[in-house]
Coordinates of C-alpha atoms in Angstrom, one line a residue:
Chain A
X155 CA 0.1 32.7 -21.9
X156 CA 0.9 31.2 -18.5
X157 CA 2.9 27.9 -19.2
X158 CA 1.4 24.6 -17.8
X159 CA 5.0 23.5 -17.2
X160 CA 8.2 25.5 -17.1
X161 CA 11.4 23.9 -16.1
X162 CA 14.5 26.1 -15.9
X163 CA 18.1 24.6 -15.4
X164 CA 16.4 21.2 -14.1
X165 CA 19.6 18.9 -13.3
X166 CA 19.6 15.5 -11.7
X167 CA 22.8 13.6 -10.3
X168 CA 23.1 10.1 -9.8
X169 CA 26.3 10.0 -8.0
X170 CA 28.5 12.8 -9.8
X171 CA 27.1 12.1 -12.8
X172 CA 24.3 14.3 -14.5
X173 CA 21.5 12.1 -16.0
X174 CA 19.7 15.2 -17.3
X175 CA 21.6 18.4 -17.3
X176 CA 20.5 21.8 -17.3
X177 CA 17.3 21.7 -19.1
X178 CA 14.8 24.4 -19.8
X179 CA 11.7 24.6 -21.7
X180 CA 8.1 25.8 -21.1
X181 CA 5.1 24.0 -22.3
X182 CA 1.6 26.0 -22.5
X183 CA -2.1 25.2 -23.0
X184 CA -3.0 23.3 -26.3
X185 CA 0.5 21.4 -26.8
X186 CA 0.9 17.9 -27.0
X187 CA 4.4 17.4 -26.5
X188 CA 6.2 13.9 -27.7
X189 CA 9.6 13.5 -25.7
X190 CA 11.8 11.4 -27.6
X191 CA 15.1 10.0 -27.3
X192 CA 17.1 6.5 -27.2
X193 CA 16.9 4.5 -24.3
X194 CA 19.0 6.1 -21.4
X195 CA 18.7 9.5 -22.8
X196 CA 17.2 10.6 -19.5
X197 CA 13.2 10.8 -20.4
X198 CA 11.9 9.3 -17.5
X199 CA 14.6 11.1 -14.9
X200 CA 13.2 14.5 -16.9
X201 CA 9.6 13.6 -16.4
X202 CA 9.7 12.6 -12.8
X203 CA 12.2 15.5 -11.6
X204 CA 9.6 17.7 -13.2
X205 CA 7.1 16.2 -11.4
X206 CA 8.9 16.7 -8.1
X207 CA 9.2 12.8 -7.7
X208 CA 12.9 13.1 -7.8
X209 CA 15.2 15.2 -5.8
X210 CA 16.9 17.8 -8.5
X211 CA 18.6 21.0 -9.1
X212 CA 16.9 24.2 -10.9
X213 CA 13.4 24.8 -11.1
X214 CA 10.1 23.1 -12.1
X215 CA 6.9 24.9 -11.5
X216 CA 5.0 21.8 -10.6
X217 CA 7.7 20.5 -8.3
X218 CA 7.6 23.9 -6.5
X219 CA 3.6 23.6 -5.7
X220 CA 2.5 21.8 -2.5
X221 CA 1.7 18.2 -3.1
X222 CA -1.8 18.3 -3.1
X223 CA -1.8 21.2 -5.3
X224 CA 0.5 19.5 -7.6
X225 CA -2.0 16.4 -7.9
X226 CA -4.9 18.7 -9.1
X227 CA -2.1 20.4 -11.6
X228 CA -0.5 17.4 -13.0
X229 CA -1.4 13.7 -13.5
X230 CA 1.3 11.2 -13.9
X231 CA 1.3 7.9 -15.5
X232 CA 4.7 6.1 -14.8
X233 CA 6.1 3.7 -16.9
X234 CA 6.1 0.9 -14.3
X235 CA 2.3 -0.3 -14.8
X236 CA 1.6 -1.5 -11.1
X237 CA -1.9 -2.8 -10.1
X238 CA -1.3 -4.7 -7.1
X239 CA -4.8 -6.0 -6.2
X240 CA -7.7 -7.5 -8.2
X241 CA -9.5 -4.2 -8.1
X242 CA -12.1 -3.7 -10.7
X243 CA -11.7 -1.4 -13.7
X244 CA -13.9 1.4 -12.2
X245 CA -12.1 1.7 -9.1
X246 CA -8.7 1.8 -10.2
X247 CA -9.9 4.8 -12.6
X248 CA -11.7 6.4 -9.8
X249 CA -8.2 6.3 -7.9
X250 CA -7.6 9.0 -10.3
X251 CA -10.0 11.3 -8.4
X252 CA -7.9 11.0 -5.2
X253 CA -6.6 14.6 -5.3
X254 CA -10.2 16.0 -5.7
X255 CA -11.8 14.5 -2.9
X256 CA -12.8 16.1 0.3
X257 CA -11.0 14.9 3.4
X258 CA -12.5 11.6 4.5
X259 CA -15.3 11.7 1.7
X260 CA -16.2 9.5 -1.3
X261 CA -16.8 9.9 -5.0
X262 CA -19.2 12.9 -5.7
X263 CA -21.1 13.0 -8.8
X264 CA -18.7 15.1 -10.7
X265 CA -16.0 12.5 -9.6
X266 CA -18.3 9.8 -11.2
X267 CA -19.1 11.7 -14.3
X268 CA -14.9 12.2 -14.7
X269 CA -14.5 8.4 -14.1
X270 CA -17.2 7.7 -16.8
X271 CA -15.8 10.3 -19.4
X272 CA -12.3 8.5 -19.0
X273 CA -13.8 5.0 -19.3
X274 CA -15.2 6.2 -22.6
X275 CA -12.0 8.0 -23.8
X276 CA -10.2 4.5 -23.6
X277 CA -13.4 2.4 -24.8
X278 CA -13.2 0.6 -21.3
X279 CA -16.8 0.7 -20.5
X280 CA -17.4 -3.0 -21.1
X281 CA -14.4 -3.8 -18.8
X282 CA -15.5 -1.7 -15.9
X283 CA -16.4 -4.8 -13.4
X284 CA -13.4 -6.9 -14.4
X285 CA -10.4 -7.2 -12.1
X286 CA -7.8 -4.7 -13.5
X287 CA -4.8 -6.7 -12.6
X288 CA -6.1 -10.0 -14.5
X289 CA -6.3 -8.1 -17.5
X290 CA -3.7 -8.3 -20.5
X291 CA -0.7 -6.0 -20.4
X292 CA -2.0 -3.7 -23.0
X293 CA -5.5 -3.4 -21.5
X294 CA -4.1 -2.6 -18.2
X295 CA -2.1 0.2 -19.9
X296 CA -5.3 1.7 -21.2
X297 CA -6.9 1.2 -17.6
X298 CA -4.0 3.2 -16.3
X299 CA -4.0 5.7 -19.0
X300 CA -7.8 6.2 -18.2
X301 CA -6.9 6.4 -14.7
X302 CA -4.6 9.4 -15.3
X303 CA -7.4 11.0 -17.6
X304 CA -9.8 10.9 -15.0
X305 CA -7.6 13.2 -12.7
X306 CA -8.6 15.8 -15.3
X307 CA -5.7 18.0 -14.6
X308 CA -4.3 20.9 -16.8
X309 CA -1.3 18.9 -17.5
X310 CA -1.0 15.3 -18.2
X311 CA 2.7 13.6 -18.1
X312 CA 2.8 9.9 -19.3
X313 CA 6.0 7.8 -19.4
X314 CA 5.5 5.5 -22.8
X315 CA 2.0 5.1 -22.0
X316 CA 1.3 3.4 -25.7
X317 CA 4.2 0.8 -25.4
X318 CA 2.7 -2.5 -25.8
X319 CA -0.7 -1.4 -27.1
X320 CA -2.1 -2.6 -30.2
X321 CA -2.1 -0.6 -33.4
X322 CA -5.6 0.5 -33.1
X323 CA -5.2 1.4 -29.4
X324 CA -1.7 3.1 -29.9
X325 CA -3.5 5.6 -32.5
X326 CA -6.8 5.8 -30.4
X327 CA -4.6 6.9 -27.3
X328 CA -2.7 9.4 -29.2
X329 CA -5.9 10.8 -30.8
X330 CA -7.0 11.2 -27.2
X331 CA -4.0 12.9 -26.0
X332 CA -4.4 15.4 -29.2
X333 CA -8.2 15.8 -28.1
X334 CA -7.4 16.9 -24.4
X335 CA -4.4 19.4 -25.7
X336 CA -6.8 20.8 -28.2
X337 CA -9.5 21.5 -25.3
X338 CA -6.6 23.9 -24.0
X339 CA -4.7 21.2 -21.5
X340 CA -1.3 20.2 -22.1
X341 CA 0.3 16.7 -22.7
X342 CA 3.8 15.4 -22.4
X343 CA 4.4 11.8 -23.3
X344 CA 7.4 10.0 -23.8
X345 CA 7.4 7.7 -26.5
X346 CA 9.7 5.5 -29.0
X347 CA 7.5 5.5 -32.1
X348 CA 8.5 8.3 -34.0
X349 CA 5.8 8.0 -36.6
X350 CA 3.2 8.6 -34.0
X351 CA 5.1 11.3 -32.8
X352 CA 5.2 13.0 -35.9
X353 CA 1.5 12.4 -36.9
X354 CA 0.1 13.1 -33.3
X355 CA 2.4 15.8 -31.5
X356 CA 2.4 19.5 -32.0
X357 CA 5.7 19.5 -30.7
X358 CA 8.7 17.5 -30.0
X359 CA 11.4 17.6 -27.6
X360 CA 14.4 15.3 -28.6
X361 CA 16.7 14.3 -25.7
X362 CA 20.3 12.7 -25.8
X363 CA 22.5 11.8 -23.0
X364 CA 20.6 14.1 -20.6
X365 CA 21.0 17.2 -23.1
X366 CA 17.9 18.6 -24.9
X367 CA 19.1 18.7 -28.5
X368 CA 16.2 20.0 -30.3
X369 CA 12.8 21.5 -29.3
X370 CA 10.1 22.2 -32.1
X371 CA 7.4 21.1 -34.4
X372 CA 7.8 17.6 -35.5
X373 CA 9.2 18.5 -39.2
X374 CA 11.8 21.0 -37.7
X375 CA 13.2 18.1 -35.1
X376 CA 13.2 15.1 -37.1
X377 CA 15.8 16.2 -39.6
X378 CA 18.0 13.4 -41.2
X379 CA 20.9 14.8 -39.5
X380 CA 19.4 14.5 -36.0
X381 CA 18.1 11.0 -36.8
X382 CA 21.5 10.0 -37.6
X383 CA 23.3 11.7 -34.9
X384 CA 20.9 10.9 -32.1
X385 CA 19.3 7.6 -33.1
X386 CA 21.6 6.4 -35.7
X387 CA 18.8 6.0 -37.9
X388 CA 18.0 6.9 -41.6
X389 CA 14.2 7.5 -42.1
X390 CA 11.9 8.2 -44.8
X391 CA 9.6 11.1 -43.5
X392 CA 7.3 12.9 -46.1
X393 CA 4.1 14.7 -45.6
X394 CA 1.5 14.0 -48.3
X395 CA -2.3 14.1 -48.5
X396 CA -2.6 11.4 -45.4
X397 CA -0.6 13.9 -43.3
X398 CA 3.2 13.4 -42.0
X399 CA 4.4 9.7 -42.8
X400 CA 7.7 8.7 -40.8
X401 CA 9.0 5.4 -41.3
X402 CA 12.5 4.3 -40.2
X403 CA 14.5 2.5 -42.6
X404 CA 18.0 1.5 -41.7
X405 CA 20.3 1.3 -38.6
X406 CA 23.4 3.5 -39.5
X407 CA 26.5 2.3 -37.6
Chain B
X178 CA -19.3 -4.2 2.0
X179 CA -21.7 -3.1 4.8
X180 CA -23.5 -6.2 4.9
X181 CA -19.8 -7.9 5.6
X182 CA -19.2 -5.4 8.3
X183 CA -22.5 -6.0 9.6
X184 CA -21.8 -9.8 9.6
X185 CA -18.4 -9.6 10.9
X186 CA -19.8 -7.4 13.7
X187 CA -22.4 -9.8 14.8
X188 CA -20.0 -12.4 14.6
X189 CA -17.7 -10.6 16.9
X190 CA -20.6 -9.9 19.4
X191 CA -21.8 -13.7 19.3
X192 CA -18.3 -14.9 19.9
X193 CA -17.8 -12.6 22.6
X194 CA -21.0 -13.5 24.4
X195 CA -19.7 -17.3 23.9
X196 CA -16.4 -16.3 25.6
X197 CA -18.1 -14.8 28.5
X198 CA -20.2 -17.8 28.9
X199 CA -17.2 -20.5 29.0
X200 CA -15.0 -21.2 32.1
X201 CA -14.3 -23.8 34.4
X202 CA -16.8 -22.3 36.8
X203 CA -20.2 -24.4 36.0
X204 CA -22.6 -21.5 35.9
X205 CA -25.5 -21.0 33.7
X206 CA -26.2 -18.5 31.2
X207 CA -28.7 -16.4 33.1
X208 CA -26.6 -16.4 36.5
X209 CA -23.5 -15.4 34.5
X210 CA -25.2 -12.4 33.0
X211 CA -26.8 -11.6 36.3
X212 CA -23.3 -11.9 38.2
X213 CA -21.7 -9.7 35.4
X214 CA -24.3 -7.0 35.5
X215 CA -25.2 -6.9 39.2
X216 CA -22.7 -7.1 42.2
X217 CA -24.4 -10.1 43.9
X218 CA -21.6 -10.5 46.5
X219 CA -21.1 -13.9 45.1
X220 CA -17.6 -15.1 43.9
X221 CA -19.2 -15.4 40.3
X222 CA -19.2 -11.6 39.8
X223 CA -15.8 -11.7 40.6
X224 CA -15.3 -14.6 37.9
X225 CA -17.4 -12.8 35.3
X226 CA -15.8 -9.1 35.9
X227 CA -12.2 -9.9 36.7
X228 CA -11.4 -13.3 34.9
X229 CA -13.7 -13.7 31.7
X230 CA -14.3 -10.1 30.9
X231 CA -10.7 -9.1 30.6
X232 CA -10.1 -12.4 28.6
X233 CA -12.7 -11.7 26.1
X234 CA -11.9 -7.8 25.8
X235 CA -8.1 -8.6 25.5
X236 CA -9.1 -11.1 22.8
X237 CA -11.1 -8.5 20.7
X238 CA -8.3 -5.8 21.3
X239 CA -5.5 -8.2 20.2
X240 CA -7.4 -9.7 17.4
X241 CA -8.2 -6.3 16.0
X242 CA -4.9 -4.9 16.4
X243 CA -3.2 -8.0 14.6
X244 CA -6.1 -8.0 11.8
X245 CA -5.8 -4.1 11.4
X246 CA -2.2 -3.7 11.2
X247 CA -1.7 -7.1 9.0
X248 CA -4.2 -5.4 6.5
X249 CA -2.4 -2.0 6.5
X250 CA 1.1 -3.8 6.0
X251 CA 0.0 -5.8 3.3
X252 CA -1.5 -2.8 1.5
X253 CA 1.5 -0.8 1.9
X254 CA 4.0 -3.3 0.7
X255 CA 1.5 -4.4 -1.9
X256 CA 2.1 -7.8 -0.8
X257 CA -0.2 -10.6 0.5
X258 CA 2.4 -12.4 2.4
X259 CA 3.5 -9.3 4.6
X260 CA 2.4 -9.4 8.3
X261 CA 2.6 -6.9 11.0
X262 CA 5.7 -8.4 12.6
X263 CA 7.6 -7.7 9.3
X264 CA 9.0 -4.5 10.9
X265 CA 10.4 -6.0 14.0
X266 CA 7.8 -5.1 16.4
X267 CA 6.8 -8.2 17.6
X268 CA 10.4 -9.7 18.1
X269 CA 11.6 -6.5 20.1
X270 CA 8.6 -6.9 22.2
X271 CA 9.1 -10.4 23.0
X272 CA 12.8 -9.6 23.8
X273 CA 11.5 -7.2 26.6
X274 CA 9.1 -9.6 27.8
X275 CA 11.7 -12.4 28.3
X276 CA 14.1 -10.0 29.7
X277 CA 11.4 -9.1 32.6
X278 CA 10.8 -12.9 33.1
X279 CA 14.5 -13.9 33.1
X280 CA 15.3 -11.2 35.8
X281 CA 12.4 -11.9 38.0
X282 CA 11.0 -8.5 37.6
X283 CA 7.8 -10.0 36.1
X284 CA 7.2 -12.0 39.4
X285 CA 7.8 -9.1 41.5
X286 CA 5.4 -6.7 39.6
X287 CA 2.4 -7.7 37.3
X288 CA 3.1 -4.8 35.0
X289 CA 6.7 -5.5 34.6
X290 CA 6.5 -7.8 31.7
X291 CA 4.0 -5.7 29.6
X292 CA 5.7 -2.5 30.3
X293 CA 9.2 -4.0 29.4
X294 CA 7.7 -5.5 26.4
X295 CA 6.5 -2.0 25.1
X296 CA 9.7 -0.4 25.9
X297 CA 11.9 -2.8 23.7
X298 CA 9.2 -2.6 21.0
X299 CA 9.5 1.2 21.2
X300 CA 13.2 1.0 20.9
X301 CA 13.0 -1.6 18.0
X302 CA 10.9 0.7 15.9
X303 CA 12.8 3.4 16.4
X304 CA 16.1 1.6 15.3
X305 CA 14.1 0.5 12.4
X306 CA 13.2 4.1 11.5
X307 CA 16.5 5.1 11.6
X308 CA 17.8 2.5 9.5
X309 CA 15.2 2.6 7.0
X310 CA 15.7 6.8 6.7
X311 CA 13.4 9.5 6.3
X312 CA 12.6 9.0 2.5
X313 CA 13.2 5.9 0.7
X314 CA 11.2 2.9 -0.8
X315 CA 9.5 0.3 1.0
X316 CA 12.3 -2.1 0.6
X317 CA 14.4 -0.4 2.9
X318 CA 11.8 -0.7 5.6
X319 CA 11.4 -4.3 5.3
X320 CA 15.2 -5.0 5.1
X321 CA 15.3 -2.8 8.3
X322 CA 12.7 -4.7 9.9
X323 CA 14.1 -8.0 9.0
X324 CA 17.6 -6.8 10.7
X325 CA 16.1 -5.6 13.7
X326 CA 13.8 -8.8 14.2
X327 CA 17.0 -10.8 13.7
X328 CA 18.9 -9.0 16.3
X329 CA 16.0 -9.1 18.7
X330 CA 15.7 -12.9 18.1
X331 CA 19.6 -13.4 18.6
X332 CA 19.4 -11.4 21.8
X333 CA 16.3 -13.5 23.1
X334 CA 18.1 -16.8 22.3
X335 CA 20.9 -15.3 24.4
X336 CA 18.5 -14.6 27.2
X337 CA 17.5 -18.1 27.3
X338 CA 20.9 -19.6 26.6
X339 CA 22.0 -17.9 29.9
X340 CA 18.9 -18.5 31.8
X341 CA 20.2 -19.8 35.2
X342 CA 17.4 -22.4 35.8
X343 CA 15.3 -24.6 33.8
X344 CA 12.0 -23.1 35.2
X345 CA 12.7 -19.9 34.1
X346 CA 13.3 -21.2 30.7
X347 CA 10.2 -23.0 30.5
X348 CA 8.3 -20.0 31.8
X349 CA 9.9 -18.0 29.0
X350 CA 8.9 -20.7 26.3
X351 CA 5.2 -20.8 27.5
X352 CA 5.1 -17.2 27.5
X353 CA 6.3 -17.1 24.0
X354 CA 3.5 -19.4 22.9
X355 CA 1.1 -16.5 23.2
X356 CA -1.7 -16.7 25.7
X357 CA -4.9 -14.7 27.3
X358 CA -5.5 -16.7 30.5
X359 CA -5.1 -15.4 33.9
X360 CA -5.0 -11.5 32.4
X361 CA -6.6 -8.7 34.5
X362 CA -8.5 -5.7 33.8
X363 CA -5.0 -4.0 34.4
X364 CA -3.9 -5.6 31.3
X365 CA -6.8 -4.2 29.4
X366 CA -6.4 -0.9 30.9
X367 CA -2.6 -0.9 29.7
X368 CA -3.5 -2.1 26.0
X369 CA -6.5 -0.2 25.3
X370 CA -5.2 3.4 25.0
X371 CA -2.3 2.3 22.9
X372 CA -4.4 0.0 20.7
X373 CA -7.1 2.8 20.4
X374 CA -4.2 5.4 19.2
X375 CA -2.7 2.8 16.8
X376 CA -6.1 1.7 15.5
X377 CA -6.9 5.6 14.8
X378 CA -3.7 5.8 12.9
X379 CA -4.2 2.8 10.9
X380 CA -7.6 3.7 10.0
X381 CA -6.5 7.1 8.6
X382 CA -4.0 5.2 6.2
X383 CA -6.9 4.1 3.9
X384 CA -6.6 6.8 0.9
X385 CA -3.2 6.5 0.7
X386 CA -3.0 2.4 0.6
X387 CA -5.6 2.7 -2.2
X388 CA -3.4 5.0 -4.2
X389 CA -0.4 2.7 -3.5
X390 CA -2.1 0.1 -5.4
X391 CA -0.6 1.9 -8.4
X392 CA 2.8 1.9 -7.0
X393 CA 4.8 4.5 -4.9
X394 CA 5.3 6.7 -8.0
X395 CA 1.7 7.1 -9.1
X396 CA 0.7 7.5 -5.3
X397 CA 3.0 10.3 -4.8
X398 CA 1.7 11.7 -7.9
X399 CA -1.7 11.3 -6.6
X400 CA -0.8 13.7 -3.6
X401 CA 0.1 11.2 -1.3
X402 CA 2.4 12.0 1.4
X403 CA 4.8 8.7 1.2
X404 CA 7.2 9.6 4.0
X405 CA 4.3 10.5 6.6
X406 CA 2.2 7.5 5.2
X407 CA 5.0 5.2 6.2
X408 CA 5.5 7.1 9.5
X409 CA 1.7 6.7 10.5
X410 CA 2.0 3.1 9.5
X411 CA 5.0 2.1 11.5
X412 CA 3.9 4.1 14.6
X413 CA 0.3 2.6 14.4
X414 CA 1.9 -0.9 13.9
X415 CA 4.1 -0.4 16.7
X416 CA 1.6 0.7 19.2
X417 CA -1.0 -2.1 18.4
X418 CA 1.5 -5.0 18.0
X419 CA 3.6 -3.8 20.7
X420 CA 0.4 -3.7 22.8
X421 CA -1.0 -7.0 22.0
X422 CA 2.4 -8.7 22.3
X423 CA 3.0 -7.1 25.7
X424 CA -0.4 -8.5 27.0
X425 CA -1.0 -11.5 24.9
X426 CA 2.4 -13.0 23.9
X427 CA 3.5 -13.9 20.5
X428 CA 0.3 -14.7 18.4
X429 CA 1.1 -15.3 14.9
X430 CA -0.9 -15.6 11.5
X431 CA -3.9 -13.6 12.6
X432 CA -2.3 -10.6 10.7
X433 CA -1.3 -12.8 7.9
X434 CA -4.4 -14.9 7.2
X435 CA -7.3 -12.5 8.1
X436 CA -6.6 -10.0 5.3
X437 CA -6.3 -12.7 2.8
X438 CA -9.7 -14.3 3.7
X439 CA -11.3 -11.2 3.7
X440 CA -9.9 -9.8 0.4
X441 CA -12.3 -10.8 -2.0
X442 CA -15.4 -9.6 -0.1
X443 CA -14.0 -6.1 0.0
X444 CA -13.5 -5.8 -3.6
X445 CA -9.7 -5.9 -2.7
X446 CA -9.6 -2.2 -1.8
X447 CA -7.1 -1.9 1.0
X448 CA -8.7 1.0 2.5
X449 CA -11.9 -1.5 3.2
X450 CA -9.8 -4.3 4.0
X451 CA -8.1 -2.3 7.0
X452 CA -11.5 -2.1 8.8
X453 CA -12.8 -5.6 7.7
X454 CA -9.6 -7.4 9.0
X455 CA -9.9 -5.4 12.5
X456 CA -13.3 -7.1 12.9
X457 CA -12.3 -10.4 11.4
X458 CA -9.2 -10.5 13.3
X459 CA -11.0 -9.9 16.6
X460 CA -13.7 -12.9 15.7
X461 CA -10.7 -15.2 14.8
X462 CA -8.7 -14.6 18.0
X463 CA -12.2 -14.8 20.2
X464 CA -13.0 -18.1 18.3
X465 CA -9.5 -19.4 19.0
X466 CA -9.4 -18.9 22.5
X467 CA -12.9 -20.4 23.0
X468 CA -11.4 -23.5 21.4
X469 CA -8.5 -23.2 23.7
X470 CA -10.7 -23.7 26.6
X471 CA -13.0 -26.2 25.1
X472 CA -10.5 -28.6 23.7
X473 CA -8.4 -29.3 26.6
X474 CA -10.1 -27.4 29.5
X475 CA -7.5 -28.7 32.2
X476 CA -4.4 -28.3 30.1
X477 CA -3.9 -24.8 29.6
X478 CA -3.3 -25.3 25.9
X479 CA -1.6 -22.0 24.6
X480 CA -3.7 -19.3 22.1
X481 CA -0.2 -18.9 19.9
X482 CA -0.4 -22.8 19.5
X483 CA -4.1 -23.1 18.6
X484 CA -3.8 -20.0 16.3
X485 CA -0.7 -21.5 14.4
X486 CA -2.7 -24.9 14.1
X487 CA -5.5 -23.1 12.5
X488 CA -3.4 -20.8 10.7
X489 CA -0.9 -23.0 8.8
X490 CA -3.4 -25.0 7.1
X491 CA -5.2 -22.0 5.9
X492 CA -2.1 -20.5 4.7
X493 CA -1.2 -23.8 3.3
X494 CA -4.9 -23.6 1.2
X495 CA -3.7 -20.0 0.2
X496 CA -0.7 -21.2 -1.4
X497 CA -2.5 -23.9 -3.1
X498 CA -5.0 -21.4 -4.5
X499 CA -2.0 -18.9 -5.5
X500 CA -0.4 -21.8 -7.5
X501 CA -3.3 -22.5 -9.4
X502 CA -3.9 -18.9 -10.1
X503 CA -0.2 -18.5 -11.5
X504 CA -0.3 -21.9 -13.1

């Protein structure tokens, strides 16, 4: 099957120092991939370089595309959540349709339908007329996730999309990601909540000091040895009748 | 939205007509119009066609230019305090104009001043673009603009400083206050093509400015070519502000205040704001230029002065409102 995201030998230098070095992996349809790693591991750099937003060495199939095609292939939710003007929620989400609009044209019925789907995915319909930049931080994050969903690309990449959301919204968002992956798309999200990663991701990439240290299903990646090595954590991790349950227990240093 | 545009268009038309009917020559409305449209051979035809028409047209051109470029600049920088002068165009243009006045070229040849202003504006903008680099964030553009503004300001002070006689100095000072008095159709033909070109460039930015609401990274991932967007913005602003400064001198506040006033009426969408601010700017400058002639008809009150007198209180009001929002 054709991978939706394929990087090989991806390296990003800051000065002479590699922030991520020689990363290679491919992500195909149906995968919901969690990108994990401690602060400064290079998660954001990897995602931005793969998208072609950062100068890099090595290849990324997305970065190779022409900028207009790229935006129809991959949606991106940056970690910095910026909504500069008091634009209403619906209009912010509609910005996700930008790559699909004809030159100089406005939203067509298909675009409006995509905006409605995104609104309902993130339970934002009651907010549609509110000024987006006056909502709470978590609500703004949901609006921006919906904006990325409205782009309806085969690949969705999001940098810490669930940080700052309330517990219910975190689970709801991960379920939406799982659902769009199950529809045959691919999702790559960086996140710090290893419990949610263990429960909702089909695959986990673990990054440490710019290196890919593990890649596989959650149960294979989140081993006690790696958690101790990379995160300095001891954790409880069992799969029971309620599915996989992961709970960090103590800091090991 | 369309209702707002219609209202603004009507406002511009009404103010344009009013501007055509105001002047020291005591002529009625009917006679003025007749003199404008039919060559009666009377001096009034000359007054209408060669004095009042260029003045009103230039008010529309400069107002629309300053309003549009202000809205575009605020949208690009995502900052309501941005204004078109930020990239150094107006101060570079002023430097050229002042050199033309100082050297006497302006007195020898009518177009020397606006052409010199355009020339230095061009040099200033090219320096800004080189300083800011081909890639890079909006911050480098602001910094480069500030540096070039400061340099142009310093050179302008130097010219004033070395000015041989007080008459040249006072001429320069008065020019810098900005005015549309005693302009001719020649000024219109100089400013119009550049302004039209700049309006087209600024008008094409809408989709990119809307996407930039979400930040540069998100806009880039939405397929917006940021280096091209920035180049279009800078060249467009340079054309319109360069042309406006060349023919009217330095007129502040329009590019700052007009987008701010109109923003709530367009749902804060940067793309819509650019066009609305063009009309709003034209209306504001027409109104101020009418005020200039009504308040002190025999004292040659400067447009830039009146604009600052209108603009500063509006700005204070904005600060007050912003303070309440963030309190």
